mmCIF file of C-alpha atoms in Angstrom:
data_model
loop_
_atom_site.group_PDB
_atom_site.id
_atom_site.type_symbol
_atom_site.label_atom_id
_atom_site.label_comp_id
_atom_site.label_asym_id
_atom_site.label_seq_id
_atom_site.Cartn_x
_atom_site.Cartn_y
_atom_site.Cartn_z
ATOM 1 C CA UNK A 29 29.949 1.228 82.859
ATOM 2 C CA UNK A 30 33.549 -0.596 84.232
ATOM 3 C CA UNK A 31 32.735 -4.082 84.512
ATOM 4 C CA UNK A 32 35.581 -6.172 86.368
ATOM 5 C CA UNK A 33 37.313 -8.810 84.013
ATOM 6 C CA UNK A 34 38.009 -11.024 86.590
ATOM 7 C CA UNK A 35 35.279 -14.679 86.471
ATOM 8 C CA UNK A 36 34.001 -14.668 89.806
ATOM 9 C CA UNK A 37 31.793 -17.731 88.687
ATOM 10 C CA UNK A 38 28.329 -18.024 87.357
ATOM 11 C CA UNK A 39 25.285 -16.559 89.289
ATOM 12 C CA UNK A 40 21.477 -17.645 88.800
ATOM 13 C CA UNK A 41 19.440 -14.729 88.984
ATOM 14 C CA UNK A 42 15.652 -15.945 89.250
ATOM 15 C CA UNK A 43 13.268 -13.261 88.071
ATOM 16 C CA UNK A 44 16.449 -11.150 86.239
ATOM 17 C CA UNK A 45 14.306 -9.471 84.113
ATOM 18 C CA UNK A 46 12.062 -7.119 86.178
ATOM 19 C CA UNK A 47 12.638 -4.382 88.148
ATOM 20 C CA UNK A 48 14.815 -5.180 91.149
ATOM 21 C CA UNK A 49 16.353 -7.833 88.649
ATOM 22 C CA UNK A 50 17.842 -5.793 86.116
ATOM 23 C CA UNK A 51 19.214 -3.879 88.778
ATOM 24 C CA UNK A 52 21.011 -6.888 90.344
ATOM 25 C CA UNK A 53 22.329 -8.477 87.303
ATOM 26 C CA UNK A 54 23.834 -4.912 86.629
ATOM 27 C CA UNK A 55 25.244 -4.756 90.370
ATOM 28 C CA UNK A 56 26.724 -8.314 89.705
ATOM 29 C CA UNK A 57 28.007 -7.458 86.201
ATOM 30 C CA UNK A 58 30.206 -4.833 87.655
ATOM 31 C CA UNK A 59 31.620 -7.022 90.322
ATOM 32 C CA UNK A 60 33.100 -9.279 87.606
ATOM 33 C CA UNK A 61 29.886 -11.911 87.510
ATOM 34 C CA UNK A 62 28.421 -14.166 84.640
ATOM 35 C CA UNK A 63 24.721 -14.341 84.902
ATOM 36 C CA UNK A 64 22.083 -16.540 84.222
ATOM 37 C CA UNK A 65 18.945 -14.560 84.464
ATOM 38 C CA UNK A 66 16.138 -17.176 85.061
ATOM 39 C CA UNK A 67 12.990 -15.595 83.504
ATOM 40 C CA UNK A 68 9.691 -16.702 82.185
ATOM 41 C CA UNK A 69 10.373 -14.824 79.127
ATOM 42 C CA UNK A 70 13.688 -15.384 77.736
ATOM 43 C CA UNK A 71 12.710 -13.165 74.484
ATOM 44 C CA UNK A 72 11.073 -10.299 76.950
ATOM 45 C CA UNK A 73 14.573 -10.218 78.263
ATOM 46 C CA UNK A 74 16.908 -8.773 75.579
ATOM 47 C CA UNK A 75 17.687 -5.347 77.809
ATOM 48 C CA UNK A 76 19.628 -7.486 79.758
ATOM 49 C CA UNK A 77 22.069 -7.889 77.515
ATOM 50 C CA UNK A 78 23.682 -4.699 77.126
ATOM 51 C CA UNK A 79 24.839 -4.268 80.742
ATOM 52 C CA UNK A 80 27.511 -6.873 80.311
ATOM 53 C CA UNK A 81 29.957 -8.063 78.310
ATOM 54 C CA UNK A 82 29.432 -10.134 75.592
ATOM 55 C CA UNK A 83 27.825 -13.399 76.426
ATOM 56 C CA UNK A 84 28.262 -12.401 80.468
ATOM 57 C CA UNK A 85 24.253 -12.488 80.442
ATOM 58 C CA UNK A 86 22.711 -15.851 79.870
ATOM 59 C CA UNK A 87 18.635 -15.297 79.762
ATOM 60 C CA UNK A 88 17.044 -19.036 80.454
ATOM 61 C CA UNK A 89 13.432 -20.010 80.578
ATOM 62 C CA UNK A 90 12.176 -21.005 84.286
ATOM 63 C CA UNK A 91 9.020 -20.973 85.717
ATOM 64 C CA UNK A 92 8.543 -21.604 89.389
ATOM 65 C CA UNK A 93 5.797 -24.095 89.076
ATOM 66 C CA UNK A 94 7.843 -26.361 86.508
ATOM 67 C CA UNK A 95 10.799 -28.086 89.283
ATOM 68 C CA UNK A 96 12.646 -29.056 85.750
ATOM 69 C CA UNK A 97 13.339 -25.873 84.817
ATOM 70 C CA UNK A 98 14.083 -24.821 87.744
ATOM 71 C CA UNK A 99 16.659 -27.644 87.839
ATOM 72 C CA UNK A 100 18.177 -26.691 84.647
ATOM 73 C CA UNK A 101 18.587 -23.241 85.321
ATOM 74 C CA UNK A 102 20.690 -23.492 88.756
ATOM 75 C CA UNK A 103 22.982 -26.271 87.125
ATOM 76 C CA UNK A 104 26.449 -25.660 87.177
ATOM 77 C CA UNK A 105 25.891 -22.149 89.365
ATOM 78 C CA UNK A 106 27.947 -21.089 91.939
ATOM 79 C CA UNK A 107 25.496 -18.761 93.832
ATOM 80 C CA UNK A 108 21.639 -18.298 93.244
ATOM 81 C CA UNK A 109 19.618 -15.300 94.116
ATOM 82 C CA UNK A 110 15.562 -15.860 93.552
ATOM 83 C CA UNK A 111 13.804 -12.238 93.429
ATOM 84 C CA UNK A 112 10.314 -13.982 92.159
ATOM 85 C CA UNK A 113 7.306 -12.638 93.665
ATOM 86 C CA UNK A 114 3.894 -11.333 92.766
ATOM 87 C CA UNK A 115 1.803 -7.969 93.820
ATOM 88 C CA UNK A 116 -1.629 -9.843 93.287
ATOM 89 C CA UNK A 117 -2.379 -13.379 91.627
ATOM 90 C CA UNK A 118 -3.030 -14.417 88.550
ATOM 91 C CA UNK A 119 -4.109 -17.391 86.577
ATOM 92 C CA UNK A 120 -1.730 -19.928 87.776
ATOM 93 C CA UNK A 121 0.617 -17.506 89.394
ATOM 94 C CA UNK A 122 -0.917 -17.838 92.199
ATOM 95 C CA UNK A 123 0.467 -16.336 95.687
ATOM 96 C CA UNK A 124 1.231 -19.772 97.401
ATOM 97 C CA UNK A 125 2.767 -21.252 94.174
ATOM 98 C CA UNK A 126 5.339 -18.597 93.151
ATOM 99 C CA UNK A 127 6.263 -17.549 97.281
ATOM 100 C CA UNK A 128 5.903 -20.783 98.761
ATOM 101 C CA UNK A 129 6.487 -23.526 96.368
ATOM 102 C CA UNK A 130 8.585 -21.314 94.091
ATOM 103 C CA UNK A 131 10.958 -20.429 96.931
ATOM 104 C CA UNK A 132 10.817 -24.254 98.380
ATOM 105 C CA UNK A 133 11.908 -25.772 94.451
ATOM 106 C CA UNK A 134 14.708 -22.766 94.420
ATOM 107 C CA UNK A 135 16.001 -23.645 97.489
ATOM 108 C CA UNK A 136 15.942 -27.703 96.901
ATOM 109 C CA UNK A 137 17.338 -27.459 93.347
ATOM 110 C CA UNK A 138 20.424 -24.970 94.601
ATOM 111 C CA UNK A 139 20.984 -28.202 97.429
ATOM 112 C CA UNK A 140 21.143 -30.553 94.255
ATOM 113 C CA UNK A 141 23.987 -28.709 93.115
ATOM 114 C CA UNK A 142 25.874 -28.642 95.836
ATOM 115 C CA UNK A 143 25.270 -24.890 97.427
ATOM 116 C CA UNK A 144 24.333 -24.671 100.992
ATOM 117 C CA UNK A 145 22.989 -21.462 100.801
ATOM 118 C CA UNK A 146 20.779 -19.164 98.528
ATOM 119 C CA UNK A 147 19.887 -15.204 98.736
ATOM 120 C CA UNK A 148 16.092 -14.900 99.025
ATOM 121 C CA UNK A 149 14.312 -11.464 98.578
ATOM 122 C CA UNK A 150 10.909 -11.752 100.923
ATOM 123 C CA UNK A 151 9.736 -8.299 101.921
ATOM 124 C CA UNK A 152 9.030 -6.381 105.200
ATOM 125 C CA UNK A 153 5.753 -7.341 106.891
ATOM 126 C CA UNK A 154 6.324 -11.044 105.940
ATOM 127 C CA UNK A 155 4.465 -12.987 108.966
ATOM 128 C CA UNK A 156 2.975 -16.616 109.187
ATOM 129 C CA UNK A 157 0.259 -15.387 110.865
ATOM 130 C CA UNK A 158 -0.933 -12.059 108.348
ATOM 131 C CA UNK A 159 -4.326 -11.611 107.315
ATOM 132 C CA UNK A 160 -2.374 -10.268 104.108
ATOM 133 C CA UNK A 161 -1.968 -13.364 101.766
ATOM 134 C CA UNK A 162 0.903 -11.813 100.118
ATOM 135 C CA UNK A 163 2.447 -11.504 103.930
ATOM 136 C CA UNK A 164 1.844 -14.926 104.696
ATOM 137 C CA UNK A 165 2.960 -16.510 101.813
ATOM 138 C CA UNK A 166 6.103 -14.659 101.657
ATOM 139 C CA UNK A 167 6.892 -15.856 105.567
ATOM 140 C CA UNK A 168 5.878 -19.163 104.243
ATOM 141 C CA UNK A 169 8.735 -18.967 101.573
ATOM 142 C CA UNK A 170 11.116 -17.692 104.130
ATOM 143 C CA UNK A 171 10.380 -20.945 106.091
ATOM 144 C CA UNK A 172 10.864 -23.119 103.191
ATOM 145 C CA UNK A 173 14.508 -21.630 102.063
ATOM 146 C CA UNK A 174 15.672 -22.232 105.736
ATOM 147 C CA UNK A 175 14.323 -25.584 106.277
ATOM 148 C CA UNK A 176 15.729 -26.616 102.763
ATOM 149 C CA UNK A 177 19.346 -24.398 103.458
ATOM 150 C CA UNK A 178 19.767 -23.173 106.812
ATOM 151 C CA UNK A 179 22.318 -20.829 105.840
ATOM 152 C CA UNK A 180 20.578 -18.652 103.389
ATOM 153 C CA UNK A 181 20.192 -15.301 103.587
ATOM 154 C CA UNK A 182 16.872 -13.060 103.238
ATOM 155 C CA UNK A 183 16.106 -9.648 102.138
ATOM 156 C CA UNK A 184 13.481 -7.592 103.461
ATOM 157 C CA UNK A 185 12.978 -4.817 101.292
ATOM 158 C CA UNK A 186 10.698 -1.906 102.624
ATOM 159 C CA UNK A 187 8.659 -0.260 99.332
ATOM 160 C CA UNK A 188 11.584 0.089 96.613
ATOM 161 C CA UNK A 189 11.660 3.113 94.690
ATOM 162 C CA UNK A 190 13.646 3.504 91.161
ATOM 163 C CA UNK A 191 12.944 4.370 87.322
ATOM 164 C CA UNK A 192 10.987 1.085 86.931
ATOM 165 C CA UNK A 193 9.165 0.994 90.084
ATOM 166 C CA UNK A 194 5.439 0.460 90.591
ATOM 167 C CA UNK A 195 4.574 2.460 93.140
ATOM 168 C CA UNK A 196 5.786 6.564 92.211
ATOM 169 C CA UNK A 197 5.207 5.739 88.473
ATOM 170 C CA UNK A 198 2.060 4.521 89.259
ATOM 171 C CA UNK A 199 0.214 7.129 91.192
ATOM 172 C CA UNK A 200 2.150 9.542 88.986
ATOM 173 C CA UNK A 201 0.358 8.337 86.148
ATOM 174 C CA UNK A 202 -2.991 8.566 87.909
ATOM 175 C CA UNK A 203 -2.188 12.167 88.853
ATOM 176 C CA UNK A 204 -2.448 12.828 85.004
ATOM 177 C CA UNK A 205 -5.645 11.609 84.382
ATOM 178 C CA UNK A 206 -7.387 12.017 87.505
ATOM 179 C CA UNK A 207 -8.216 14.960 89.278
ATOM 180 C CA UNK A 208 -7.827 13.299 93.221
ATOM 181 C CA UNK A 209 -5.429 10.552 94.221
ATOM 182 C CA UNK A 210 -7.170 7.893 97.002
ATOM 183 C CA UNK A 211 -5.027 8.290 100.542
ATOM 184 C CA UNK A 212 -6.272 4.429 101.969
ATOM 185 C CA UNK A 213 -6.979 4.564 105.443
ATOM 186 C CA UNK A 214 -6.531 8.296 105.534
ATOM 187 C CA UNK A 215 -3.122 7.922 104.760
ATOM 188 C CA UNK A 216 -1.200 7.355 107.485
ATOM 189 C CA UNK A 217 0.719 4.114 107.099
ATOM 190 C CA UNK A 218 4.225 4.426 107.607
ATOM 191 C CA UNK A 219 6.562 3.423 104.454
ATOM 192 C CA UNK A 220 10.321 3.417 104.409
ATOM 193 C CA UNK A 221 10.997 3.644 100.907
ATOM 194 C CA UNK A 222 14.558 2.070 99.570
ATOM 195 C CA UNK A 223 16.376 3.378 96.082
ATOM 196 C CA UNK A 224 16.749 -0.077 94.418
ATOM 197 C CA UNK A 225 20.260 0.284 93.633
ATOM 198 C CA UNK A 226 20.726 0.209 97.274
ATOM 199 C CA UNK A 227 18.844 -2.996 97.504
ATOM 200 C CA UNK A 228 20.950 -4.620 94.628
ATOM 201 C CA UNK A 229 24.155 -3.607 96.164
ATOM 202 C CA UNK A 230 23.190 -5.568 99.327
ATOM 203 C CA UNK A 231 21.989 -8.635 97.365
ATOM 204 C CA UNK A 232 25.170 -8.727 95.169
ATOM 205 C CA UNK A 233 27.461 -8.164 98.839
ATOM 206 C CA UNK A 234 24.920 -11.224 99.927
ATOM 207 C CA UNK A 235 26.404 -13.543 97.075
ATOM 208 C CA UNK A 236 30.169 -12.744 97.397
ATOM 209 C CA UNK A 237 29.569 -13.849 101.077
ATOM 210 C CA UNK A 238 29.364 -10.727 103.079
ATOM 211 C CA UNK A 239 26.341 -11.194 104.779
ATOM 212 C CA UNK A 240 26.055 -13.053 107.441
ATOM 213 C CA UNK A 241 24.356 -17.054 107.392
ATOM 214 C CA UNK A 242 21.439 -17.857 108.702
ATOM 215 C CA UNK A 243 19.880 -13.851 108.440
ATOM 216 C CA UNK A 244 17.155 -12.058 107.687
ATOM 217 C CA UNK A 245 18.104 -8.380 106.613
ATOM 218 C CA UNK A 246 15.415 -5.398 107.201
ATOM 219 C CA UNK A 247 16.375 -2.670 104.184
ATOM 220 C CA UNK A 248 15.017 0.534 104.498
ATOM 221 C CA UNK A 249 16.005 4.324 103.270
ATOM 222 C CA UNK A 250 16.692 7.142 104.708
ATOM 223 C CA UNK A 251 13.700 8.680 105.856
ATOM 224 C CA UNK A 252 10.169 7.053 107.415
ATOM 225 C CA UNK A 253 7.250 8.662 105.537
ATOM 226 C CA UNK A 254 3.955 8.291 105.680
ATOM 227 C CA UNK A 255 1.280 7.225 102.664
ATOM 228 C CA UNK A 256 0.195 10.538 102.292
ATOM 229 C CA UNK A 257 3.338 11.829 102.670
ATOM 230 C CA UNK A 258 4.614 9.830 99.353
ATOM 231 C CA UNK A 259 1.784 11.456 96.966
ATOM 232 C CA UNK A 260 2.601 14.505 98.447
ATOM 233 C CA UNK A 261 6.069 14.591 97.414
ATOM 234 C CA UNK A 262 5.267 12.234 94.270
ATOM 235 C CA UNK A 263 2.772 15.503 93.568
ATOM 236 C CA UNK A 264 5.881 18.623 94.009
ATOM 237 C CA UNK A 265 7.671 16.623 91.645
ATOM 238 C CA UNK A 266 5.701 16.495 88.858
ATOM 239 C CA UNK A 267 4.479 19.822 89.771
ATOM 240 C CA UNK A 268 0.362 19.020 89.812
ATOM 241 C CA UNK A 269 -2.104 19.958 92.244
ATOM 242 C CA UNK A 270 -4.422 16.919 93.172
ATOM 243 C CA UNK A 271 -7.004 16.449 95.727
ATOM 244 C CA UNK A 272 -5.715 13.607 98.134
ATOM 245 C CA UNK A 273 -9.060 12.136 99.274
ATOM 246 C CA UNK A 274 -9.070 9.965 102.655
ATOM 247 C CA UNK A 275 -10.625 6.507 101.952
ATOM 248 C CA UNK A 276 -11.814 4.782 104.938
ATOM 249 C CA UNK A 277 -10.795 0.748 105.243
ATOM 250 C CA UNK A 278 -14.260 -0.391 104.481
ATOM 251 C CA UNK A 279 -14.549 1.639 101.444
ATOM 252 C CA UNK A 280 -11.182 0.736 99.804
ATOM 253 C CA UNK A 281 -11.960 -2.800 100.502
ATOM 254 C CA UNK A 282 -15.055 -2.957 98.869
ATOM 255 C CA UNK A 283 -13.275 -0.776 95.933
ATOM 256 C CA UNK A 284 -10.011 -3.907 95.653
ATOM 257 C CA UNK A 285 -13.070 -6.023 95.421
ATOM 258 C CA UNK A 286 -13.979 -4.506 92.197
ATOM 259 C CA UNK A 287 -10.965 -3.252 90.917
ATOM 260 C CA UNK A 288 -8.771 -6.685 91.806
ATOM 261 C CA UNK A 289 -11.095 -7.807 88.322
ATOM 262 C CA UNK A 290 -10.301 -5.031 86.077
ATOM 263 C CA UNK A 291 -7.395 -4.529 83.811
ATOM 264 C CA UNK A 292 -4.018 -3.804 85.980
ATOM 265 C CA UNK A 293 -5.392 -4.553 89.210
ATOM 266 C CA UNK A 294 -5.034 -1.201 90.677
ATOM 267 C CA UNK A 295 -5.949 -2.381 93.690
ATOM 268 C CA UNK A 296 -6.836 -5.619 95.702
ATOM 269 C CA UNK A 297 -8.537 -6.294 99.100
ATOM 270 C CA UNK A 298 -5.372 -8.548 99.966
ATOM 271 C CA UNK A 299 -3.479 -4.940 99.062
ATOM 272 C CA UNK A 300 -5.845 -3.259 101.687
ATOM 273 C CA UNK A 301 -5.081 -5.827 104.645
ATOM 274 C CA UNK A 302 -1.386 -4.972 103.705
ATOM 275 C CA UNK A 303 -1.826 -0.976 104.369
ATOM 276 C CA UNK A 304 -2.858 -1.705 107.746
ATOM 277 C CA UNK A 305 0.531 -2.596 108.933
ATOM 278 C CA UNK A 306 3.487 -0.189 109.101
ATOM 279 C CA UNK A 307 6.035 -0.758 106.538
ATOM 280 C CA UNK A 308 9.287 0.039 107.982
ATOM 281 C CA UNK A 309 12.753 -1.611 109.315
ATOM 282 C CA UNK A 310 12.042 -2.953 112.896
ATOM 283 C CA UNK A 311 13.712 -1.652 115.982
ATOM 284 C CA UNK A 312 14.906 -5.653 116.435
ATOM 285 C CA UNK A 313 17.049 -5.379 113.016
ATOM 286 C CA UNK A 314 18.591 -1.983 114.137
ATOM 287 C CA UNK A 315 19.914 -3.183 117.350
ATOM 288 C CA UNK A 316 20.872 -6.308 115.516
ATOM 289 C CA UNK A 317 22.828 -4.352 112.632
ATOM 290 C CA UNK A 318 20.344 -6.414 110.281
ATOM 291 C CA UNK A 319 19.987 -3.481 108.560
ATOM 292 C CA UNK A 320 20.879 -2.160 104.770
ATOM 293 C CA UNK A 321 23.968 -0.397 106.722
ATOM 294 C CA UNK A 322 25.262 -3.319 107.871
ATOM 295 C CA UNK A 323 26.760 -3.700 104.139
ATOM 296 C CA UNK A 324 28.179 -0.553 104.017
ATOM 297 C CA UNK A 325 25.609 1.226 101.840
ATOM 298 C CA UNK A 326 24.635 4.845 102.744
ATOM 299 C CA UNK A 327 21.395 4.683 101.746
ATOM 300 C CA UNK A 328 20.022 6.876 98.938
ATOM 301 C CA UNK A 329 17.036 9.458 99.547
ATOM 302 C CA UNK A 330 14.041 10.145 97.711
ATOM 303 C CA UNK A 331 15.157 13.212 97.064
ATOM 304 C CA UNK A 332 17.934 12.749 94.707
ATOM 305 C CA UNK A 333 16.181 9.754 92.617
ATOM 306 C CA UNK A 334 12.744 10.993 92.437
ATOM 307 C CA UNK A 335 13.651 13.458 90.180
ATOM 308 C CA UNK A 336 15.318 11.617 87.868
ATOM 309 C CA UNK A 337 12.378 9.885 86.710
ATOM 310 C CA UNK A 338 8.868 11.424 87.626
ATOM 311 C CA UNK A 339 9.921 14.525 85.338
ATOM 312 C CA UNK A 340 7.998 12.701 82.742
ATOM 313 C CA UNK A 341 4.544 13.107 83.947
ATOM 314 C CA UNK A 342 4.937 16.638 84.507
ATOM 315 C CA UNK A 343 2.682 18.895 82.407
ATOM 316 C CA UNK A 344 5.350 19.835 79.522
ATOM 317 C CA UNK A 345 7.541 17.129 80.244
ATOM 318 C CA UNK A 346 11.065 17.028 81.426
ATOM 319 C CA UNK A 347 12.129 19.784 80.095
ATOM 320 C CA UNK A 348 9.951 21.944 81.730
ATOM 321 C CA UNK A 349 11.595 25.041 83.274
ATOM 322 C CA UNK A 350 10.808 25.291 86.995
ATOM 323 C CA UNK A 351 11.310 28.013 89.713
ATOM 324 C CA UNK A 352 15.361 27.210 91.708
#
């Protein structure tokens, strides 16, 4: 991998270490970037360290609910990035602590340093006024950062799809086990899934100053596909036959209720309330050029990532010969 020799300055990446993180420290590595990655594990972090140079990737201990660390993470930065967010609470990491007051202390501690603005990830479907927790909390953080820095920047990643991701790998790994994948709803909300090198390459154009102040960013792939659409594909690729089985709201609710208490949290009611809505870039951010091709990034199909990971879970592996 090149990597650029040049010291652009020191970036605070909070939540480095996971999925979209890694990614990002990587995109900013290559641009000629020293990172802090601000994680809750420091010693869960080591993979980090290969995609830089040595001593370019700084893992430091920070946990949103703690403002010290938070402090002592974004001293002496030049940018910060926060990425922090959860799929379904627990224990203390609650929804309204990590989106809300994670994303206010982020904000207020970059201020304290002198920056006057921060690049927040949030997601699409963020709204005050959501039945979804996860929705509301994540407008709620969105609200914060701008009251705190006005000119910051937000992300609003549709479903992001990669090697690491938790949404392909997931089902994927039901598909093994199970003989019928569950299509919520029937299956018919809209996704538009986004390769997460896309994603990173938009966050790390965000921090050298080439988005624009003050916006919120819609980023979205290629193609608008529905729920069942995704397993169906997720299915040809790992070459299994599955029965998709239509699960009316009701049902899937009462089945979160269960299932948000067992091991993994396959699914949650809050989860449920978010499959209602429509999870694609809005007609608003198109005509806006809000988009993820407002950076200059072509974005990446499902097509030609897909298959670089979901081999895997096919029956003999990834070295399974299949039909041209």
């Amino acid at each position: 991998m090149a990597i650029a020799y040049a010291d652009k300055g020191l970036v605070t990446v909070f939540g480095g270490s996971g999925f979209l993180g890694r990614h990002v420290v990587r995109a900013l590595l290559k641009r000629g970037w020293r990172v802090r990655a601000a994680v809750r594990r420091p010693d869960l972090a080591g993979h980090l360290q290969p995609l830089g140079m040595v001593g370019w990737v700084q893992p430091v201990q920070a946990n949103l609910r703690y403002r010290w660390s938070v402090d002592r993470a974004v001293d002496g930065a030049d940018a910060v990035v926060n990425l922090v967010a959860v799929l379904a609470p627990s224990g203390r990491q609650t929804f309204d602590t990590v989106h809300t007051f994670g994303a206010r202390a982020v904000a207020e501690a970059a201020r304290g340093v002198g920056l006057d603005t921060i690049t927040h990830v949030s997601a699409i479907g963020a709204d005050p006024d959501s039945d979804s927790d996860y929705a509301r909390t994540k407008a709620e953080g969105e609200a914060a950062v701008r009251e705190t820095l006005p000119q910051s920047v937000v992300m609003r990643p549709s479903i992001i799809f990669g090697p690491e991701d938790n949404f392909f790998n997931r089902f994927a790994g039901m598909a093994r086990m199970s003989p019928a994948l569950p299509l919520i709803g029937g299956g018919k909300t809209r996704f538009q899934p986004v390769f997460v090198g896309d994603v990173a390459a938009a966050i790390a154009d965000s921090v050298e100053g080439r988005a624009r102040p003050a916006t919120t960013y819609e980023l979205g792939g290629p193609e608008v596909v529905t729920f069942r659409e995704c397993m169906e594909l997720m299915l040809r690729e790992i070459d299994r036959k599955r029965l998709l089985v239509p699960l009316p709201w009701s049902v899937a609710s009462m089945i979160g209720s269960i299932a948000q208490h067992l091991p993994g949290k396959l699914l949650t009611p809050d989860q449920v309330r978010q499959l209602r809505h429509d999870n694609i870039v809005s007609e608003a951010a198109i005509a806006e050029n809000r988009t993820i091709q407002a950076f200059g990034v072509k974005p990446t199909s499902l097509a030609a990532i897909l298959p670089t990971y979901l081999s895997r879970f096919r029956a003999r592996g990834e070295y399974e010969n299949r039909p041209a």
